[in-house]
Coordinates of N, CA and C in Angstrom, one line a residue:
M112 N 0.2 -11.2 27.0 CA -1.2 -10.9 27.2 C -1.9 -12.2 27.7
V113 N -2.9 -12.0 28.6 CA -3.7 -13.1 29.1 C -5.0 -13.1 28.4
I114 N -5.3 -14.2 27.7 CA -6.5 -14.3 26.9 C -7.4 -15.4 27.6
T115 N -8.4 -15.0 28.3 CA -9.3 -15.9 28.9 C -10.0 -16.8 27.9
G116 N -10.0 -18.1 28.2 CA -10.6 -19.1 27.3 C -9.6 -19.7 26.3
Y117 N -8.4 -19.2 26.3 CA -7.4 -19.7 25.3 C -6.3 -20.4 26.0
G118 N -6.4 -20.8 27.2 CA -5.4 -21.5 27.9 C -4.1 -20.7 28.0
D119 N -3.0 -21.4 27.6 CA -1.7 -20.8 27.6 C -1.3 -20.3 26.2
G120 N -2.2 -20.0 25.3 CA -1.9 -19.5 24.0 C -1.0 -18.3 24.0
P121 N 0.0 -18.3 23.1 CA 1.1 -17.3 23.2 C 0.7 -16.0 22.5
A122 N -0.3 -15.3 23.1 CA -0.8 -14.1 22.5 C 0.2 -12.9 22.7
V123 N 0.4 -12.1 21.6 CA 1.3 -11.0 21.7 C 0.6 -9.8 21.1
V124 N 1.0 -8.6 21.5 CA 0.5 -7.4 21.0 C 0.8 -7.3 19.5
G125 N -0.2 -7.0 18.6 CA 0.0 -7.1 17.2 C -0.1 -5.8 16.5
E126 N -0.4 -4.7 17.2 CA -0.7 -3.4 16.5 C 0.4 -2.9 15.5
E127 N 1.7 -3.2 15.8 CA 2.7 -2.8 14.9 C 2.7 -3.4 13.5
L128 N 1.9 -4.5 13.4 CA 1.8 -5.1 12.1 C 0.8 -4.5 11.1
V129 N 0.0 -3.6 11.7 CA -1.1 -3.0 10.9 C -0.5 -2.2 9.8
G130 N 0.5 -1.5 10.0 CA 1.1 -0.6 9.0 C 2.0 -1.2 8.0
R131 N 2.2 -2.5 8.1 CA 3.1 -3.2 7.2 C 2.5 -3.6 5.9
A132 N 3.2 -3.5 4.8 CA 2.7 -3.9 3.5 C 2.2 -5.3 3.5
G133 N 1.0 -5.5 3.0 CA 0.4 -6.8 2.9 C -0.5 -7.1 4.0
F134 N -0.6 -6.3 5.1 CA -1.4 -6.6 6.2 C -2.9 -6.7 5.8
W135 N -3.4 -5.7 5.1 CA -4.8 -5.7 4.7 C -5.2 -6.8 3.7
G136 N -4.2 -7.1 2.9 CA -4.5 -8.3 2.0 C -4.7 -9.5 2.8
C137 N -3.9 -9.7 3.9 CA -4.1 -10.9 4.7 C -5.4 -10.8 5.5
H138 N -5.7 -9.7 6.1 CA -6.9 -9.6 7.0 C -8.2 -9.5 6.2
L139 N -8.2 -8.9 5.1 CA -9.5 -8.7 4.4 C -9.8 -9.7 3.2
L140 N -8.7 -10.2 2.7 CA -8.9 -11.1 1.5 C -9.7 -12.3 1.9
G141 N -9.5 -12.8 3.1 CA -10.3 -14.0 3.5 C -11.8 -13.8 3.4
L142 N -12.2 -12.6 3.8 CA -13.6 -12.3 3.7 C -14.2 -12.4 2.3
C143 N -13.4 -12.1 1.3 CA -13.8 -12.2 -0.1 C -13.7 -13.7 -0.6
A144 N -13.2 -14.6 0.2 CA -13.1 -16.0 -0.3 C -14.3 -16.7 0.0
E145 N -15.3 -16.2 0.8 CA -16.5 -16.9 1.1 C -17.4 -16.8 -0.1
G146 N -17.9 -18.0 -0.5 CA -18.9 -18.1 -1.6 C -18.2 -17.9 -3.0
A147 N -19.0 -17.9 -4.0 CA -18.5 -17.8 -5.4 C -18.6 -16.4 -5.9
C148 N -17.6 -16.0 -6.6 CA -17.5 -14.7 -7.2 C -17.2 -14.8 -8.7
D149 N -17.6 -13.9 -9.5 CA -17.3 -13.9 -10.9 C -15.8 -13.5 -11.1
E150 N -15.3 -12.8 -10.2 CA -13.9 -12.3 -10.2 C -13.2 -12.6 -8.9
R151 N -12.0 -13.1 -8.9 CA -11.3 -13.4 -7.7 C -10.6 -12.2 -7.2
A152 N -10.7 -11.9 -5.9 CA -10.0 -10.7 -5.3 C -8.6 -11.0 -5.2
E153 N -7.7 -10.0 -5.3 CA -6.3 -10.1 -5.3 C -5.7 -9.3 -4.1
P154 N -4.6 -9.8 -3.5 CA -4.0 -9.1 -2.3 C -3.7 -7.7 -2.7
A155 N -3.3 -7.4 -3.9 CA -2.8 -6.1 -4.3 C -4.0 -5.1 -4.2
W156 N -5.2 -5.5 -4.3 CA -6.4 -4.6 -4.2 C -6.4 -3.9 -2.9
F157 N -5.7 -4.5 -1.9 CA -5.8 -3.9 -0.5 C -4.5 -3.3 -0.1
G158 N -3.6 -3.1 -1.0 CA -2.3 -2.5 -0.7 C -1.2 -3.6 -0.7
G159 N 0.0 -3.2 -1.0 CA 1.1 -4.2 -1.1 C 0.8 -5.1 -2.3
D160 N 1.4 -6.3 -2.3 CA 1.2 -7.3 -3.4 C 1.2 -8.7 -2.8
G161 N 1.1 -9.7 -3.6 CA 1.0 -11.0 -3.1 C 2.2 -11.5 -2.3
A162 N 3.4 -11.0 -2.7 CA 4.6 -11.3 -2.0 C 4.6 -10.7 -0.6
D163 N 4.1 -9.5 -0.5 CA 4.0 -8.8 0.8 C 3.0 -9.6 1.7
A164 N 1.9 -10.0 1.1 CA 0.9 -10.7 1.9 C 1.4 -12.0 2.4
D165 N 2.2 -12.7 1.5 CA 2.7 -14.0 1.9 C 3.7 -13.9 3.0
A166 N 4.6 -12.8 2.9 CA 5.6 -12.6 4.0 C 4.9 -12.3 5.3
L167 N 3.9 -11.5 5.3 CA 3.3 -11.1 6.5 C 2.4 -12.2 7.1
A168 N 1.9 -13.1 6.2 CA 1.1 -14.2 6.7 C 2.0 -15.1 7.5
E169 N 3.3 -15.2 7.2 CA 4.2 -16.0 8.1 C 4.2 -15.5 9.5
V170 N 4.0 -14.2 9.7 CA 4.0 -13.6 11.0 C 2.6 -13.7 11.6
L171 N 1.6 -13.4 10.9 CA 0.2 -13.3 11.4 C -0.3 -14.7 11.8
F172 N 0.1 -15.7 11.1 CA -0.4 -17.1 11.4 C 0.6 -18.0 12.0
D173 N 1.6 -17.4 12.7 CA 2.6 -18.1 13.4 C 2.0 -18.8 14.6
P174 N 2.1 -20.2 14.7 CA 1.5 -20.9 15.9 C 2.2 -20.6 17.2
E175 N 3.4 -20.0 17.1 CA 4.1 -19.7 18.3 C 3.8 -18.3 18.9
R176 N 3.2 -17.5 18.1 CA 2.9 -16.1 18.5 C 1.5 -15.7 17.9
W177 N 0.5 -15.5 18.7 CA -0.8 -15.1 18.2 C -1.0 -13.6 18.3
P178 N -0.9 -12.9 17.2 CA -1.1 -11.4 17.3 C -2.5 -11.0 17.7
V179 N -2.6 -10.1 18.6 CA -3.8 -9.5 19.1 C -3.9 -8.0 18.8
F180 N -4.9 -7.6 18.2 CA -5.1 -6.1 17.8 C -6.2 -5.5 18.7
R181 N -5.9 -4.6 19.5 CA -6.8 -4.0 20.4 C -7.5 -2.8 19.9
V182 N -8.8 -2.7 19.9 CA -9.5 -1.5 19.5 C -10.3 -1.0 20.7
P183 N -9.8 0.1 21.2 CA -10.5 0.7 22.4 C -11.8 1.3 22.0
V184 N -12.8 1.3 23.0 CA -14.1 1.9 22.8 C -14.4 3.0 23.8
E185 N -14.9 4.1 23.3 CA -15.2 5.2 24.1 C -16.1 4.9 25.3
G186 N -15.8 5.3 26.4 CA -16.6 5.0 27.6 C -16.3 3.7 28.3
A187 N -15.5 2.8 27.7 CA -15.2 1.5 28.3 C -14.2 1.8 29.4
A188 N -14.1 0.8 30.3 CA -13.1 0.8 31.4 C -11.7 0.7 30.7
P189 N -10.7 1.1 31.4 CA -9.3 0.9 30.9 C -9.1 -0.5 30.4
G190 N -8.6 -0.6 29.2 CA -8.4 -2.0 28.6 C -9.6 -2.5 28.0
G191 N -10.8 -1.8 28.0 CA -12.0 -2.3 27.5 C -12.2 -1.9 26.0
G192 N -12.9 -2.8 25.3 CA -13.1 -2.5 23.8 C -13.3 -3.8 23.1
V193 N -12.6 -4.0 22.0 CA -12.7 -5.2 21.2 C -11.3 -5.6 20.9
A194 N -11.0 -6.9 20.9 CA -9.7 -7.5 20.6 C -9.9 -8.4 19.4
V195 N -9.1 -8.2 18.4 CA -9.1 -9.1 17.2 C -7.9 -10.1 17.4
V196 N -8.2 -11.3 17.6 CA -7.3 -12.4 18.0 C -7.0 -13.3 16.9
Y197 N -5.8 -13.5 16.5 CA -5.4 -14.5 15.5 C -5.1 -15.8 16.3
R198 N -6.1 -16.6 16.4 CA -5.9 -17.9 17.2 C -5.3 -18.9 16.3
N199 N -4.0 -19.1 16.4 CA -3.2 -19.9 15.5 C -3.0 -21.3 16.0
L200 N -4.1 -22.0 16.4 CA -4.0 -23.4 16.8 C -3.8 -24.3 15.6
D201 N -2.9 -25.2 15.7 CA -2.7 -26.2 14.7 C -4.0 -26.9 14.3
G202 N -4.5 -26.8 13.1 CA -5.7 -27.5 12.7 C -6.9 -26.8 13.2
D203 N -6.9 -25.8 13.9 CA -8.1 -25.1 14.5 C -7.8 -23.6 14.6
G204 N -7.2 -23.1 13.5 CA -6.9 -21.7 13.5 C -8.1 -20.8 13.1
G205 N -8.1 -19.5 13.5 CA -9.1 -18.6 13.1 C -8.9 -17.2 13.6
V206 N -9.7 -16.3 13.2 CA -9.6 -14.9 13.7 C -10.9 -14.7 14.5
E207 N -10.7 -14.3 15.7 CA -11.8 -14.1 16.6 C -11.9 -12.6 17.0
Y208 N -13.2 -12.2 17.2 CA -13.4 -10.8 17.7 C -14.1 -10.9 19.0
R209 N -13.4 -10.4 20.1 CA -13.8 -10.6 21.4 C -14.0 -9.2 22.1
R210 N -15.0 -9.2 22.9 CA -15.2 -8.0 23.8 C -14.1 -8.1 24.9
T211 N -13.6 -7.0 25.3 CA -12.5 -7.0 26.3 C -13.1 -6.4 27.6
G212 N -12.6 -6.8 28.7 CA -13.0 -6.3 30.0 C -12.2 -5.2 30.5
G213 N -12.2 -5.0 31.8 CA -11.6 -3.8 32.4 C -10.1 -4.0 32.7
V214 N -9.6 -5.2 32.5 CA -8.2 -5.5 32.8 C -7.4 -5.4 31.5
T215 N -6.4 -4.6 31.4 CA -5.7 -4.4 30.1 C -5.2 -5.8 29.6
G216 N -5.6 -6.1 28.3 CA -5.1 -7.3 27.7 C -5.9 -8.6 28.0
A217 N -6.9 -8.5 28.9 CA -7.7 -9.6 29.3 C -9.0 -9.6 28.4
V218 N -9.2 -10.7 27.7 CA -10.4 -10.8 26.9 C -11.4 -11.7 27.6
T219 N -12.6 -11.2 27.7 CA -13.7 -11.9 28.4 C -14.6 -12.7 27.4
G220 N -15.2 -13.7 27.9 CA -16.2 -14.4 27.1 C -15.6 -15.7 26.5
A221 N -16.3 -16.8 26.5 CA -15.8 -18.0 26.0 C -16.1 -18.0 24.5
V222 N -15.4 -18.9 23.7 CA -15.7 -19.0 22.3 C -17.1 -19.4 22.1
T223 N -17.8 -18.7 21.3 CA -19.3 -19.0 21.1 C -19.6 -19.6 19.8
E224 N -18.7 -19.7 18.9 CA -19.0 -20.3 17.6 C -17.9 -21.2 17.2
G225 N -18.1 -22.1 16.3 CA -17.1 -23.0 15.8 C -16.0 -22.2 15.1
A226 N -14.8 -22.7 15.0 CA -13.7 -21.9 14.4 C -13.9 -21.8 12.9
T227 N -13.6 -20.6 12.4 CA -13.6 -20.4 11.0 C -12.2 -19.9 10.7
G228 N -11.5 -20.6 9.9 CA -10.1 -20.2 9.6 C -10.0 -18.8 9.0
A229 N -8.9 -18.1 9.3 CA -8.6 -16.8 8.8 C -8.6 -16.8 7.3
A230 N -8.1 -17.9 6.7 CA -7.9 -18.0 5.3 C -9.3 -18.0 4.6
T231 N -10.3 -18.4 5.3 CA -11.6 -18.4 4.7 C -12.4 -17.2 5.2
G232 N -11.9 -16.4 6.1 CA -12.3 -15.1 6.3 C -13.5 -14.9 7.2
G233 N -14.2 -15.9 7.8 CA -15.4 -15.7 8.5 C -15.2 -15.0 9.8
G234 N -14.3 -15.5 10.6 CA -14.1 -14.9 11.9 C -15.1 -15.3 12.9
T235 N -14.8 -15.6 14.1 CA -15.7 -16.0 15.2 C -15.5 -15.1 16.4
G236 N -16.4 -15.3 17.4 CA -16.3 -14.5 18.6 C -17.7 -14.0 19.0
D237 N -17.7 -13.0 19.9 CA -18.9 -12.6 20.5 C -19.2 -11.1 20.1
V238 N -18.7 -10.6 19.1 CA -18.9 -9.2 18.6 C -19.7 -9.2 17.3
R239 N -20.8 -8.6 17.4 CA -21.6 -8.3 16.2 C -21.9 -6.8 16.2
L240 N -21.7 -6.1 15.1 CA -21.8 -4.6 15.0 C -22.8 -4.3 13.9
S241 N -23.8 -3.4 14.3 CA -24.6 -2.8 13.2 C -23.7 -1.7 12.5
W242 N -24.2 -1.2 11.4 CA -23.4 -0.2 10.7 C -23.1 1.0 11.6
G243 N -24.2 1.5 12.3 CA -24.0 2.6 13.2 C -23.0 2.4 14.3
E244 N -23.0 1.2 14.8 CA -22.0 0.8 15.9 C -20.6 0.7 15.4
L245 N -20.5 0.1 14.2 CA -19.1 0.0 13.6 C -18.5 1.4 13.4
V246 N -19.3 2.3 12.8 CA -18.8 3.7 12.6 C -18.5 4.4 13.9
A247 N -19.4 4.2 14.9 CA -19.1 4.8 16.2 C -17.9 4.4 16.8
V248 N -17.6 3.1 16.8 CA -16.4 2.5 17.4 C -15.2 3.0 16.6
A249 N -15.3 3.0 15.3 CA -14.1 3.5 14.5 C -13.8 4.9 14.7
D250 N -14.8 5.8 14.7 CA -14.7 7.2 14.8 C -14.5 7.8 16.2
G251 N -14.9 7.0 17.2 CA -14.8 7.5 18.6 C -13.4 7.7 19.0
P252 N -13.2 8.5 20.1 CA -11.8 8.8 20.6 C -11.2 7.6 21.2
G253 N -12.0 6.5 21.5 CA -11.4 5.3 22.1 C -11.3 5.5 23.6
G254 N -10.9 4.5 24.3 CA -10.8 4.6 25.7 C -9.5 5.0 26.3
G255 N -8.6 5.5 25.3 CA -7.3 5.9 25.8 C -6.4 4.7 26.0
G256 N -5.1 4.9 26.2 CA -4.1 3.9 26.4 C -3.7 3.2 25.1
D257 N -3.4 1.9 25.2 CA -2.9 1.2 24.1 C -4.0 0.7 23.1
G258 N -3.6 0.4 21.9 CA -4.5 -0.2 20.9 C -4.4 0.6 19.6
V259 N -5.2 0.2 18.6 CA -5.2 0.9 17.3 C -6.0 2.2 17.5
S260 N -5.3 3.3 17.1 CA -5.9 4.6 17.2 C -6.4 5.2 15.9
D261 N -6.0 4.8 14.8 CA -6.4 5.3 13.5 C -7.8 4.9 13.2
R262 N -8.6 5.9 12.8 CA -10.1 5.6 12.5 C -10.3 4.6 11.4
D263 N -9.5 4.8 10.3 CA -9.6 3.9 9.1 C -9.2 2.5 9.4
E264 N -8.1 2.4 10.2 CA -7.6 1.0 10.6 C -8.6 0.3 11.5
R265 N -9.2 1.1 12.4 CA -10.2 0.5 13.3 C -11.4 0.0 12.5
F266 N -11.8 0.8 11.6 CA -13.0 0.5 10.8 C -12.7 -0.8 10.0
L267 N -11.6 -0.9 9.4 CA -11.3 -2.1 8.5 C -11.0 -3.3 9.4
L268 N -10.4 -3.2 10.5 CA -10.2 -4.3 11.4 C -11.5 -4.9 11.8
L269 N -12.5 -4.1 12.1 CA -13.8 -4.6 12.6 C -14.8 -4.8 11.5
L270 N -14.5 -4.5 10.3 CA -15.5 -4.6 9.2 C -16.1 -6.0 9.2
P271 N -15.3 -7.1 9.4 CA -15.9 -8.5 9.3 C -17.0 -8.7 10.4
C272 N -17.1 -7.8 11.4 CA -18.1 -8.0 12.4 C -19.4 -7.4 12.0
L273 N -19.5 -6.7 10.9 CA -20.7 -6.0 10.4 C -21.8 -7.0 10.2
R274 N -23.0 -6.6 10.7 CA -24.2 -7.4 10.5 C -25.4 -6.4 10.3
G275 N -26.5 -6.9 10.0 CA -27.7 -6.1 9.8 C -27.9 -5.5 8.5
T276 N -28.3 -4.3 8.4 CA -28.5 -3.6 7.1 C -27.8 -2.3 7.1
W277 N -27.5 -1.8 5.9 CA -26.9 -0.5 5.8 C -27.2 0.1 4.4
E278 N -27.0 1.4 4.3 CA -27.3 2.1 3.1 C -26.1 1.9 2.1
E279 N -26.3 1.3 1.0 CA -25.3 0.8 0.1 C -24.3 1.9 -0.3
A280 N -24.8 3.1 -0.7 CA -24.0 4.2 -1.2 C -23.1 4.7 -0.1
V281 N -23.7 4.8 1.1 CA -22.9 5.3 2.3 C -21.8 4.4 2.7
A282 N -22.2 3.1 2.7 CA -21.2 2.1 3.1 C -20.1 2.0 2.1
R283 N -20.4 2.0 0.8 CA -19.4 1.9 -0.2 C -18.4 3.1 -0.1
E284 N -18.9 4.3 0.0 CA -18.1 5.5 0.1 C -17.1 5.4 1.3
R285 N -17.6 4.9 2.5 CA -16.8 4.7 3.6 C -15.7 3.7 3.5
V286 N -16.1 2.5 2.9 CA -15.1 1.5 2.7 C -14.1 1.9 1.7
V287 N -14.4 2.5 0.6 CA -13.5 3.0 -0.4 C -12.5 4.0 0.3
A288 N -13.0 5.0 1.1 CA -12.2 6.0 1.7 C -11.2 5.3 2.7
A289 N -11.7 4.3 3.4 CA -10.8 3.7 4.4 C -9.7 2.9 3.7
L290 N -10.1 2.2 2.6 CA -9.1 1.4 1.9 C -8.0 2.3 1.3
V291 N -8.4 3.4 0.7 CA -7.4 4.3 0.1 C -6.5 4.9 1.2
A292 N -7.1 5.2 2.4 CA -6.3 5.7 3.5 C -5.2 4.8 3.9
V293 N -5.4 3.5 3.8 CA -4.4 2.5 4.3 C -3.5 2.0 3.1
G294 N -3.7 2.6 1.9 CA -2.8 2.3 0.9 C -3.3 1.5 -0.3
A295 N -4.6 1.2 -0.3 CA -5.1 0.5 -1.5 C -5.1 1.3 -2.8
P296 N -4.7 0.7 -3.9 CA -4.6 1.4 -5.2 C -6.0 2.0 -5.6
E297 N -6.0 3.2 -6.1 CA -7.3 3.8 -6.4 C -7.9 3.2 -7.7
D298 N -7.1 2.6 -8.5 CA -7.6 2.0 -9.7 C -8.4 0.7 -9.5
T299 N -8.2 0.1 -8.3 CA -8.9 -1.2 -8.0 C -9.7 -1.1 -6.7
V300 N -9.7 0.1 -6.1 CA -10.4 0.2 -4.8 C -11.9 0.0 -4.9
E301 N -12.5 0.4 -6.0 CA -13.9 0.2 -6.1 C -14.3 -1.3 -6.2
R302 N -13.5 -2.1 -6.9 CA -13.7 -3.5 -7.0 C -13.5 -4.2 -5.6
A303 N -12.5 -3.7 -4.9 CA -12.2 -4.3 -3.6 C -13.4 -4.0 -2.6
A304 N -13.9 -2.7 -2.6 CA -15.0 -2.4 -1.8 C -16.2 -3.2 -2.2
G305 N -16.5 -3.4 -3.5 CA -17.6 -4.2 -3.9 C -17.6 -5.6 -3.4
H306 N -16.4 -6.2 -3.5 CA -16.2 -7.6 -3.0 C -16.5 -7.7 -1.5
L307 N -15.9 -6.8 -0.7 CA -16.1 -6.8 0.7 C -17.6 -6.7 1.1
L308 N -18.3 -5.7 0.5 CA -19.7 -5.4 0.9 C -20.6 -6.5 0.3
G309 N -20.2 -7.1 -0.9 CA -21.0 -8.2 -1.4 C -21.0 -9.4 -0.5
H310 N -19.9 -9.7 0.0 CA -19.8 -10.9 0.9 C -20.4 -10.6 2.2
L311 N -20.3 -9.4 2.7 CA -21.0 -9.0 4.0 C -22.5 -9.1 3.8
E312 N -23.0 -8.6 2.7 CA -24.4 -8.7 2.4 C -25.0 -10.1 2.5
R313 N -24.2 -11.1 2.1 CA -24.7 -12.4 2.2 C -24.7 -12.9 3.6
R314 N -24.1 -12.2 4.5 CA -24.1 -12.6 5.9 C -25.0 -11.7 6.8
A315 N -25.6 -10.7 6.1 CA -26.3 -9.6 6.8 C -27.7 -10.1 7.2
V316 N -27.8 -10.9 8.2 CA -29.1 -11.3 8.7 C -29.1 -11.0 10.2
H317 N -30.3 -10.7 10.7 CA -30.4 -10.3 12.1 C -30.1 -11.5 12.9
E318 N -29.3 -11.3 13.9 CA -28.9 -12.4 14.8 C -29.3 -11.9 16.3
P319 N -30.3 -12.6 16.8 CA -30.7 -12.2 18.2 C -29.5 -12.4 19.2
G320 N -29.5 -11.5 20.1 CA -28.4 -11.6 21.1 C -27.1 -11.0 20.7
W321 N -27.1 -10.0 19.8 CA -25.9 -9.3 19.5 C -25.3 -8.8 20.7
K322 N -24.0 -8.9 20.8 CA -23.3 -8.3 22.0 C -22.5 -7.2 21.5
S323 N -23.0 -6.0 21.7 CA -22.3 -4.8 21.2 C -21.4 -4.2 22.3
P324 N -20.2 -3.8 21.9 CA -19.3 -3.2 22.8 C -19.8 -1.8 23.2
L325 N -20.8 -1.2 22.5 CA -21.3 0.1 22.9 C -22.4 0.0 23.9
S326 N -23.3 -1.0 23.7 CA -24.4 -1.1 24.7 C -24.1 -2.0 25.8
G327 N -23.1 -2.8 25.7 CA -22.8 -3.7 26.8 C -23.7 -5.0 26.9
R328 N -24.6 -5.1 25.8 CA -25.5 -6.3 25.8 C -24.7 -7.6 25.7

């Protein structure tokens, strides 16, 4: 895959990793690491266990292969949508969320923020989604072709892009349902959803110049 702005970074298609045990512990646990919490989130809250997450982390954060997860958006040109890029640079790693252009696999836009390591969960890039936009991207039929097709997987992949405000009860219900659908244990899923939304709320401030994959801004 050709990733504009990443030089010769060894980007590879990553969608096959989404269904592996431990994936959501790797992808979402970092979001819960921001700030102080009374209770520390555990990988098992998101499905799999710590050993699964550790094993998959070896793949996700491999500096020789940067997994890219493509999320198609309805109405976009072929290959258009959002790409979740694990930018595994030595000493400058991070997870970035990029708008994609009309050429399959090509990610448009330069890096717009300082790197935030995947282990600390912030994520960088040029995608900011309101609650309505996040739901629309997750639930839409997509643009066809390659990429993540499952609505719950798309929702959770892009959840770190959420900004703005949302109705707490509605958001919690949706996050819980998505986590259960991807294998999170029902006895801890409420705690997992609470951690995710709690950390997102601390980041939920209006940011002028949001670039939405729906509006094209």
